[in-house]
Amino acid sequence: MIDFGQLLTVGFTQLIGPSAIFFALLALGLNIHFGYTGLLNFGQIGFALVGAYGMGISVANYGAPLWLGVLIGMACGVLLALVLGIPTLRLRADYLAIVTIAASEILRLITRSTSQTEFTGGTQGLTGFGDAFAEANPFTQPSYMILGLEIRGPDLWAILMGWTVVGLCVLLTWLLVRSPWGRVLKAIREDEDAARALGKNVFAYKMQALALGGVFGALGGIVFALATQSLTPDFYSPPQTFFAYAALILGGAGRVLGPVIGAMAFWFLLSIADAFLRQATAGDDPLLPFVESQDVGAIRFVLVGLFLGLMMVFRPQGIFGRRREVLGDGR
């Protein structure tokens, strides 16, 4: 028997949880890259990794205050953008795509290397950097009831701070895309040769967009690390970037709120599918006897993928997007 009340409870809990916040920040960065500038960054998770580890290492290993660690993590995002962008942004789009996905995987392998255990924690990960964040938690009760949902005090603090960061990033994006700077980005996305003919330094604008989107990605890694109080290198794998792209396309590329709504919807659908399949395969008389419980993790992605495929057929622009925003040439 399927408990639909429990399904909705699980779904709405994940709708506002740390994972939705993490993907919202990654997708906001990709929206600057792809949605507004037409840059194909397939390594957004690499920016999250350097942001999280930049913060974690500076605080846990060198005793830096948390605020300084956050600034260092953001600076690492800018530095990675410079390292990847300088040799590639003058070339075709596929060069940036190849370099970013390769760089993110290289960074993950270096971070998990046993030779780096004393520095990054290796495969065991890194802890001990979030004490100041936990001590600042004003929610002292074990749990709170919010709109019928029971949320732990530490989780509520992480959710509040995370959505505050998302809100500030959305506000900054809204202000920038309405400015002359944002209009130049859209012009580059549509036809960079025309923008160059009008005297715009296309390379400089692309670099600025890559750095800004990278900072958003780094903030995603920082916020998620503080929410979970741990850093594990294998979490920062290439599929996370494509989940963020799914959230971006689902919400609508080239729209300020599209990535946020898309991340929430993506994680809501994924958690609902997971909870439904686990209920349907449990017990002595399961609803889906042909599905093994160990296959639930893979099948939930199949179900969400089918939904996204149908959406690409009937509404390729996403929930809030405009069709022309996803028809760029990706330069």
JSON list of N, CA, C and O in Angstrom, two decimals, residues 246-269:
[
{"chain": "A", "resi": 246, "resn": "ALA", "atom": "N", "xyz": [20.19, 19.68, -15.84]},
{"chain": "A", "resi": 246, "resn": "ALA", "atom": "CA", "xyz": [18.79, 19.24, -15.88]},
{"chain": "A", "resi": 246, "resn": "ALA", "atom": "C", "xyz": [17.90, 20.22, -15.13]},
{"chain": "A", "resi": 246, "resn": "ALA", "atom": "O", "xyz": [16.80, 20.56, -15.59]},
{"chain": "A", "resi": 247, "resn": "ALA", "atom": "N", "xyz": [18.37, 20.69, -13.97]},
{"chain": "A", "resi": 247, "resn": "ALA", "atom": "CA", "xyz": [17.61, 21.66, -13.20]},
{"chain": "A", "resi": 247, "resn": "ALA", "atom": "C", "xyz": [17.47, 22.97, -13.97]},
{"chain": "A", "resi": 247, "resn": "ALA", "atom": "O", "xyz": [16.40, 23.60, -13.99]},
{"chain": "A", "resi": 248, "resn": "LEU", "atom": "N", "xyz": [18.55, 23.39, -14.63]},
{"chain": "A", "resi": 248, "resn": "LEU", "atom": "CA", "xyz": [18.52, 24.63, -15.41]},
{"chain": "A", "resi": 248, "resn": "LEU", "atom": "C", "xyz": [17.52, 24.55, -16.55]},
{"chain": "A", "resi": 248, "resn": "LEU", "atom": "O", "xyz": [16.69, 25.45, -16.75]},
{"chain": "A", "resi": 249, "resn": "ILE", "atom": "N", "xyz": [17.59, 23.48, -17.32]},
{"chain": "A", "resi": 249, "resn": "ILE", "atom": "CA", "xyz": [16.70, 23.32, -18.46]},
{"chain": "A", "resi": 249, "resn": "ILE", "atom": "C", "xyz": [15.25, 23.12, -18.00]},
{"chain": "A", "resi": 249, "resn": "ILE", "atom": "O", "xyz": [14.31, 23.61, -18.63]},
{"chain": "A", "resi": 250, "resn": "LEU", "atom": "N", "xyz": [15.07, 22.42, -16.88]},
{"chain": "A", "resi": 250, "resn": "LEU", "atom": "CA", "xyz": [13.73, 22.20, -16.36]},
{"chain": "A", "resi": 250, "resn": "LEU", "atom": "C", "xyz": [13.08, 23.52, -15.96]},
{"chain": "A", "resi": 250, "resn": "LEU", "atom": "O", "xyz": [11.90, 23.76, -16.27]},
{"chain": "A", "resi": 251, "resn": "GLY", "atom": "N", "xyz": [13.84, 24.38, -15.29]},
{"chain": "A", "resi": 251, "resn": "GLY", "atom": "CA", "xyz": [13.28, 25.66, -14.87]},
{"chain": "A", "resi": 251, "resn": "GLY", "atom": "C", "xyz": [13.21, 26.68, -15.97]},
{"chain": "A", "resi": 251, "resn": "GLY", "atom": "O", "xyz": [12.29, 27.51, -16.00]},
{"chain": "A", "resi": 252, "resn": "GLY", "atom": "N", "xyz": [14.18, 26.64, -16.88]},
{"chain": "A", "resi": 252, "resn": "GLY", "atom": "CA", "xyz": [14.20, 27.59, -17.98]},
{"chain": "A", "resi": 252, "resn": "GLY", "atom": "C", "xyz": [15.50, 28.36, -18.04]},
{"chain": "A", "resi": 252, "resn": "GLY", "atom": "O", "xyz": [15.78, 29.18, -17.15]},
{"chain": "A", "resi": 253, "resn": "ALA", "atom": "N", "xyz": [16.31, 28.09, -19.06]},
{"chain": "A", "resi": 253, "resn": "ALA", "atom": "CA", "xyz": [17.59, 28.79, -19.22]},
{"chain": "A", "resi": 253, "resn": "ALA", "atom": "C", "xyz": [17.33, 30.24, -19.64]},
{"chain": "A", "resi": 253, "resn": "ALA", "atom": "O", "xyz": [16.38, 30.54, -20.36]},
{"chain": "A", "resi": 254, "resn": "GLY", "atom": "N", "xyz": [18.20, 31.13, -19.17]},
{"chain": "A", "resi": 254, "resn": "GLY", "atom": "CA", "xyz": [18.06, 32.53, -19.53]},
{"chain": "A", "resi": 254, "resn": "GLY", "atom": "C", "xyz": [16.97, 33.26, -18.76]},
{"chain": "A", "resi": 254, "resn": "GLY", "atom": "O", "xyz": [16.58, 34.36, -19.14]},
{"chain": "A", "resi": 255, "resn": "ARG", "atom": "N", "xyz": [16.49, 32.66, -17.68]},
{"chain": "A", "resi": 255, "resn": "ARG", "atom": "CA", "xyz": [15.49, 33.28, -16.81]},
{"chain": "A", "resi": 255, "resn": "ARG", "atom": "C", "xyz": [16.09, 33.33, -15.40]},
{"chain": "A", "resi": 255, "resn": "ARG", "atom": "O", "xyz": [16.72, 32.37, -14.95]},
{"chain": "A", "resi": 256, "resn": "VAL", "atom": "N", "xyz": [15.86, 34.42, -14.70]},
{"chain": "A", "resi": 256, "resn": "VAL", "atom": "CA", "xyz": [16.52, 34.62, -13.41]},
{"chain": "A", "resi": 256, "resn": "VAL", "atom": "C", "xyz": [16.11, 33.56, -12.40]},
{"chain": "A", "resi": 256, "resn": "VAL", "atom": "O", "xyz": [16.95, 32.96, -11.73]},
{"chain": "A", "resi": 257, "resn": "LEU", "atom": "N", "xyz": [14.83, 33.27, -12.27]},
{"chain": "A", "resi": 257, "resn": "LEU", "atom": "CA", "xyz": [14.35, 32.30, -11.29]},
{"chain": "A", "resi": 257, "resn": "LEU", "atom": "C", "xyz": [14.30, 30.88, -11.84]},
{"chain": "A", "resi": 257, "resn": "LEU", "atom": "O", "xyz": [14.04, 29.94, -11.08]},
{"chain": "A", "resi": 258, "resn": "GLY", "atom": "N", "xyz": [14.53, 30.70, -13.12]},
{"chain": "A", "resi": 258, "resn": "GLY", "atom": "CA", "xyz": [14.44, 29.38, -13.72]},
{"chain": "A", "resi": 258, "resn": "GLY", "atom": "C", "xyz": [15.30, 28.34, -13.04]},
{"chain": "A", "resi": 258, "resn": "GLY", "atom": "O", "xyz": [14.82, 27.25, -12.71]},
{"chain": "A", "resi": 259, "resn": "PRO", "atom": "N", "xyz": [16.60, 28.62, -12.79]},
{"chain": "A", "resi": 259, "resn": "PRO", "atom": "CA", "xyz": [17.45, 27.60, -12.15]},
{"chain": "A", "resi": 259, "resn": "PRO", "atom": "C", "xyz": [16.99, 27.21, -10.76]},
{"chain": "A", "resi": 259, "resn": "PRO", "atom": "O", "xyz": [17.09, 26.04, -10.37]},
{"chain": "A", "resi": 260, "resn": "VAL", "atom": "N", "xyz": [16.47, 28.16, -10.00]},
{"chain": "A", "resi": 260, "resn": "VAL", "atom": "CA", "xyz": [16.03, 27.88, -8.64]},
{"chain": "A", "resi": 260, "resn": "VAL", "atom": "C", "xyz": [14.79, 26.99, -8.65]},
{"chain": "A", "resi": 260, "resn": "VAL", "atom": "O", "xyz": [14.73, 25.96, -7.96]},
{"chain": "A", "resi": 261, "resn": "ILE", "atom": "N", "xyz": [13.79, 27.37, -9.44]},
{"chain": "A", "resi": 261, "resn": "ILE", "atom": "CA", "xyz": [12.58, 26.56, -9.54]},
{"chain": "A", "resi": 261, "resn": "ILE", "atom": "C", "xyz": [12.91, 25.19, -10.12]},
{"chain": "A", "resi": 261, "resn": "ILE", "atom": "O", "xyz": [12.37, 24.17, -9.68]},
{"chain": "A", "resi": 262, "resn": "GLY", "atom": "N", "xyz": [13.80, 25.16, -11.10]},
{"chain": "A", "resi": 262, "resn": "GLY", "atom": "CA", "xyz": [14.18, 23.89, -11.70]},
{"chain": "A", "resi": 262, "resn": "GLY", "atom": "C", "xyz": [14.87, 22.96, -10.72]},
{"chain": "A", "resi": 262, "resn": "GLY", "atom": "O", "xyz": [14.60, 21.76, -10.70]},
{"chain": "A", "resi": 263, "resn": "ALA", "atom": "N", "xyz": [15.76, 23.51, -9.88]},
{"chain": "A", "resi": 263, "resn": "ALA", "atom": "CA", "xyz": [16.45, 22.68, -8.88]},
{"chain": "A", "resi": 263, "resn": "ALA", "atom": "C", "xyz": [15.46, 22.12, -7.86]},
{"chain": "A", "resi": 263, "resn": "ALA", "atom": "O", "xyz": [15.54, 20.95, -7.47]},
{"chain": "A", "resi": 264, "resn": "MET", "atom": "N", "xyz": [14.53, 22.96, -7.43]},
{"chain": "A", "resi": 264, "resn": "MET", "atom": "CA", "xyz": [13.53, 22.49, -6.48]},
{"chain": "A", "resi": 264, "resn": "MET", "atom": "C", "xyz": [12.65, 21.41, -7.10]},
{"chain": "A", "resi": 264, "resn": "MET", "atom": "O", "xyz": [12.37, 20.38, -6.48]},
{"chain": "A", "resi": 265, "resn": "ALA", "atom": "N", "xyz": [12.21, 21.63, -8.34]},
{"chain": "A", "resi": 265, "resn": "ALA", "atom": "CA", "xyz": [11.35, 20.66, -9.01]},
{"chain": "A", "resi": 265, "resn": "ALA", "atom": "C", "xyz": [12.10, 19.36, -9.28]},
{"chain": "A", "resi": 265, "resn": "ALA", "atom": "O", "xyz": [11.55, 18.26, -9.10]},
{"chain": "A", "resi": 266, "resn": "PHE", "atom": "N", "xyz": [13.36, 19.47, -9.71]},
{"chain": "A", "resi": 266, "resn": "PHE", "atom": "CA", "xyz": [14.15, 18.28, -10.00]},
{"chain": "A", "resi": 266, "resn": "PHE", "atom": "C", "xyz": [14.32, 17.42, -8.76]},
{"chain": "A", "resi": 266, "resn": "PHE", "atom": "O", "xyz": [14.11, 16.21, -8.79]},
{"chain": "A", "resi": 267, "resn": "TRP", "atom": "N", "xyz": [14.68, 18.04, -7.65]},
{"chain": "A", "resi": 267, "resn": "TRP", "atom": "CA", "xyz": [14.90, 17.26, -6.44]},
{"chain": "A", "resi": 267, "resn": "TRP", "atom": "C", "xyz": [13.59, 16.75, -5.86]},
{"chain": "A", "resi": 267, "resn": "TRP", "atom": "O", "xyz": [13.55, 15.67, -5.26]},
{"chain": "A", "resi": 268, "resn": "PHE", "atom": "N", "xyz": [12.50, 17.50, -6.03]},
{"chain": "A", "resi": 268, "resn": "PHE", "atom": "CA", "xyz": [11.18, 17.04, -5.59]},
{"chain": "A", "resi": 268, "resn": "PHE", "atom": "C", "xyz": [10.79, 15.78, -6.36]},
{"chain": "A", "resi": 268, "resn": "PHE", "atom": "O", "xyz": [10.37, 14.78, -5.77]},
{"chain": "A", "resi": 269, "resn": "LEU", "atom": "N", "xyz": [10.94, 15.81, -7.69]},
{"chain": "A", "resi": 269, "resn": "LEU", "atom": "CA", "xyz": [10.59, 14.66, -8.51]},
{"chain": "A", "resi": 269, "resn": "LEU", "atom": "C", "xyz": [11.47, 13.45, -8.18]},
{"chain": "A", "resi": 269, "resn": "LEU", "atom": "O", "xyz": [10.99, 12.32, -8.08]}
]
